[in-house]
Short mmCIF file of C-alpha atoms in Angstrom, two decimals:
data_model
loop_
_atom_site.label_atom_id
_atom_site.label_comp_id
_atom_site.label_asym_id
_atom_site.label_seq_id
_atom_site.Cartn_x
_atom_site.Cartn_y
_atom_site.Cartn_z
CA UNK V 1 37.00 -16.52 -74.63
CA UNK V 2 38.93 -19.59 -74.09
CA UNK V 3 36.88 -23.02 -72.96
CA UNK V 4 38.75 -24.47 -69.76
CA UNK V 5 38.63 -28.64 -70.15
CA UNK V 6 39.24 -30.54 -66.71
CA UNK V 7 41.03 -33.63 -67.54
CA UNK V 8 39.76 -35.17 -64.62
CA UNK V 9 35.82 -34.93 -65.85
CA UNK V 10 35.07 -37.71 -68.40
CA UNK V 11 33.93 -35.92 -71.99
CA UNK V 12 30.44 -37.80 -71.76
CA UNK V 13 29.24 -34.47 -73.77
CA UNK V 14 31.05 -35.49 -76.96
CA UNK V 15 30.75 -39.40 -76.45
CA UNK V 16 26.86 -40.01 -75.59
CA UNK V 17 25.81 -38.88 -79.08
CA UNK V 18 28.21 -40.59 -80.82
CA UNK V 19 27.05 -44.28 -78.51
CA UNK V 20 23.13 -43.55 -79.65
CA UNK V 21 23.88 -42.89 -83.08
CA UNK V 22 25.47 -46.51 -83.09
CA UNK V 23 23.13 -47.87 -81.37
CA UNK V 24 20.64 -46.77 -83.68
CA UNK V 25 22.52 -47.35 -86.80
CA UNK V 26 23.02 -51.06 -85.13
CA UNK V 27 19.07 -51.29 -84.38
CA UNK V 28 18.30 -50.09 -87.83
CA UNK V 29 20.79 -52.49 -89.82
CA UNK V 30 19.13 -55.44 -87.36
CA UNK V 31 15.56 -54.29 -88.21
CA UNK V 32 16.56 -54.19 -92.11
CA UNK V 33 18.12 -57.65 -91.73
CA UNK V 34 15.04 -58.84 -90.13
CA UNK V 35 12.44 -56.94 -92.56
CA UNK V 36 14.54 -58.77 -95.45
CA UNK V 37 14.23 -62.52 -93.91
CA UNK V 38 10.41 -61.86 -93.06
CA UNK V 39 9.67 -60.67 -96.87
CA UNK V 40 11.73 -63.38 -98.07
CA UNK V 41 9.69 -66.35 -95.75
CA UNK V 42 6.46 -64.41 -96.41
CA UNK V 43 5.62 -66.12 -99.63
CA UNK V 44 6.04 -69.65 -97.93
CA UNK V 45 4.51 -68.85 -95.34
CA UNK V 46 1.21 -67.44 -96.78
CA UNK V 47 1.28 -70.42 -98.92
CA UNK V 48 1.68 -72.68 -96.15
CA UNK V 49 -1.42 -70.90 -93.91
CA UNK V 50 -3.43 -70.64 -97.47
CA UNK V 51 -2.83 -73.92 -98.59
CA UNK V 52 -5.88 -75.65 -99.07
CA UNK V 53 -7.15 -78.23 -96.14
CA UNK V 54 -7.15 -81.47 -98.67
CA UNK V 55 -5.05 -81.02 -101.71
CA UNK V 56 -1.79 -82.90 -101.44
CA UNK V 57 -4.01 -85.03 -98.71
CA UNK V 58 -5.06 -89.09 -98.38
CA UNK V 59 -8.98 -89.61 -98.89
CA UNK V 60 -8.99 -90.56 -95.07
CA UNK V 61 -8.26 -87.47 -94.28
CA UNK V 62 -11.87 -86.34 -95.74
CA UNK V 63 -13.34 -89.53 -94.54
CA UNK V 64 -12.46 -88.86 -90.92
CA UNK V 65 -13.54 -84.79 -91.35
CA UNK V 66 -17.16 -86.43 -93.23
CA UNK V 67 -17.36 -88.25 -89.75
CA UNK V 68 -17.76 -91.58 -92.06
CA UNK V 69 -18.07 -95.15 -91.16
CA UNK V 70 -16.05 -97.72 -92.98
CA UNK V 71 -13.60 -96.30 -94.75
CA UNK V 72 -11.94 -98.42 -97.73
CA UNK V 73 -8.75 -97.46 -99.24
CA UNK V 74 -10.28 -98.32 -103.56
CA UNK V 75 -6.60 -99.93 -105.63
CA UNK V 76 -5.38 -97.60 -108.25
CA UNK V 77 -6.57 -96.94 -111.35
CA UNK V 78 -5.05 -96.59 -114.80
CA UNK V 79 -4.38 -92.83 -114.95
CA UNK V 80 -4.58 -92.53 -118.58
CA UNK V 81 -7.76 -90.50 -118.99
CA UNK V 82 -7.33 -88.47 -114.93
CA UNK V 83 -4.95 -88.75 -112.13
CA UNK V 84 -5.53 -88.32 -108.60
CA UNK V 85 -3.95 -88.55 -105.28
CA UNK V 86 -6.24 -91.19 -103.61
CA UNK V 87 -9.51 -92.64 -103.23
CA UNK V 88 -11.94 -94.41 -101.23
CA UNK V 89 -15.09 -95.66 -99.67
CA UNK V 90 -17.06 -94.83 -96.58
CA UNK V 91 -20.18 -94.61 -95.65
CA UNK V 92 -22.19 -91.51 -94.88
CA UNK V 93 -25.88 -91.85 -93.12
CA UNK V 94 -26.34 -95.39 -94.68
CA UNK V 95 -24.89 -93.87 -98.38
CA UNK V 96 -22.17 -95.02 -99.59
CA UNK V 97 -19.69 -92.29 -101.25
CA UNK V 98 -16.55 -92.28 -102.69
CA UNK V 99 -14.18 -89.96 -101.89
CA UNK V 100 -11.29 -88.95 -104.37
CA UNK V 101 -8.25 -86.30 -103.63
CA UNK V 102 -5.58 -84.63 -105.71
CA UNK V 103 -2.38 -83.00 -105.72
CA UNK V 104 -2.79 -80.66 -108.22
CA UNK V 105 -5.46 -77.90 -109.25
CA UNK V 106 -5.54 -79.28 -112.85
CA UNK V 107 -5.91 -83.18 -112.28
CA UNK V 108 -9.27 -82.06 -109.92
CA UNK V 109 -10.37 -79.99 -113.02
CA UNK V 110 -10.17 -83.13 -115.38
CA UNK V 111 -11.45 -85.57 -113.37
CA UNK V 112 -14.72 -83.23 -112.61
CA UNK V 113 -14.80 -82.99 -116.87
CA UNK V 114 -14.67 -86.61 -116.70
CA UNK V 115 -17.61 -86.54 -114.25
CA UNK V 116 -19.48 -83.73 -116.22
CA UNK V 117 -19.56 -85.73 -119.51
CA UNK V 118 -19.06 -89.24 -118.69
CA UNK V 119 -21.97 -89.38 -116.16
CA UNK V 120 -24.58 -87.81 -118.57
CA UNK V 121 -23.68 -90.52 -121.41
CA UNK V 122 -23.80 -93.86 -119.07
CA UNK V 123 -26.80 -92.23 -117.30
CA UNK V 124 -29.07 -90.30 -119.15
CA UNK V 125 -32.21 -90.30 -117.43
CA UNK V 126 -30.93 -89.10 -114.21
CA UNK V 127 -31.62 -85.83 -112.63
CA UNK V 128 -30.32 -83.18 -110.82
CA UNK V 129 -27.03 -85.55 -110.84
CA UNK V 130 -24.91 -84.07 -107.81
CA UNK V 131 -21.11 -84.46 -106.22
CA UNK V 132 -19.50 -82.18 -103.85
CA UNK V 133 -15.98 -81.00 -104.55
CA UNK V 134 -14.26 -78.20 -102.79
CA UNK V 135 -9.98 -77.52 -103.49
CA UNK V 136 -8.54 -81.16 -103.37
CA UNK V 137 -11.26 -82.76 -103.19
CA UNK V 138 -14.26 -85.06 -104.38
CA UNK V 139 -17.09 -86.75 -103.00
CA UNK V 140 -19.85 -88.68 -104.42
CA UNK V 141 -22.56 -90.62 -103.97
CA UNK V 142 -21.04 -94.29 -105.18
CA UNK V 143 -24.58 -95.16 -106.83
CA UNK V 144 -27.01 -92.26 -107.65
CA UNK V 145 -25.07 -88.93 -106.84
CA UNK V 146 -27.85 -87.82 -104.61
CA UNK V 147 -27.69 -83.87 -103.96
CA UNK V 148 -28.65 -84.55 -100.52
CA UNK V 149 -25.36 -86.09 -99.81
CA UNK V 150 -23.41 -83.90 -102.01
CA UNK V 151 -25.00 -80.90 -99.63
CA UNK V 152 -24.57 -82.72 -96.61
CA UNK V 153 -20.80 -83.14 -97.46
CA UNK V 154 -20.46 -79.38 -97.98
CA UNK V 155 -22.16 -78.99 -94.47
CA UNK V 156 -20.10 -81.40 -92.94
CA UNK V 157 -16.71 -80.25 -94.14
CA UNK V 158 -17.39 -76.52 -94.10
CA UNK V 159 -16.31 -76.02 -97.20
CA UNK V 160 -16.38 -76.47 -101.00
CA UNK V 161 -20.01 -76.62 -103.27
CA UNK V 162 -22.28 -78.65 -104.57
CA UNK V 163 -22.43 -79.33 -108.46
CA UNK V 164 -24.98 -80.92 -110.08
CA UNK V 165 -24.18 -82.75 -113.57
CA UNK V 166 -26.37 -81.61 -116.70
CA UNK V 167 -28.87 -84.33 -117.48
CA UNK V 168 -28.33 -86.44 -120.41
CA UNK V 169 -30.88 -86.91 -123.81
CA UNK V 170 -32.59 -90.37 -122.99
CA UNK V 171 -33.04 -92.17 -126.19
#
């Protein structure tokens, strides 16, 4: 049996599945193209969402979150023994705290072993000691490291802990 062709009837038979295969090889090569930019931005980007909210940051930053009056910008420091981003002053429900921030994970970690052993030596009779610190951050009570501030500060930011600084021997 012979198959009569018209020549004056387009061949849309043998051309339509040959138009969606390309479109969906197109559609495909686009998604992959897309799939490959999004997994290569993913890792910034979940860093940037994750980041924490005061590392890298200026101590005003906390001071204006803390809701504090007064905020003082403290002069640098010799960074021999810890480093840290900034610090300052402000006052918190008639307490006066200082506020310290860092860039990196590792200069918070020394400064709160600086706090940890330090504090017990120059004041050994306190007790229950207390600073809050959450990532990038520090804050203290300038005079007797209170817990009730250190909690307060927690409260206040929303995140981070309290810590409370082993006692010292009193000789």
């Amino acid at each position: 049996m012979a198959t009569i062709i018209d020549l004056d009837q387009p061949a849309t038979e043998s051309v339509a599945p040959q138009r969606k295969r390309a479109r969906l090889v197109l559609g495909a090569v686009a998604l992959a193209a897309a799939a490959g930019v999004a997994g290569w931005q993913a890792p910034n980007a979940v860093a940037a969402i994750t980041k924490p909210t005061y590392l890298g940051e200026d101590a005003a930053k906390v001071a204006t979150a803390l809701a504090c009056d007064g905020y003082t910008k403290a002069g640098r420091h010799d960074e021999t023994v810890y480093k840290y981003r900034d610090q300052g002053t402000c006052t918190i429900n008639g307490t006066v705290v200082t506020i310290t921030t860092f860039d990196a994970a590792a200069d918070q970690r020394t400064f709160e072993a600086v706090m940890q052993t330090v504090i017990p030596v120059l004041h050994p009779t306190w007790k229950g000691a207390s600073y809050a610190a959450g990532e990038g951050w520090n804050v203290a009570d300038a005079r007797n490291l209170t817990p009730e501030i250190a909690t307060l500060v927690v409260q206040r930011l929303g995140e981070g802990a309290t810590h409370v600084i082993p006692a010292g021997a009193a000789s």
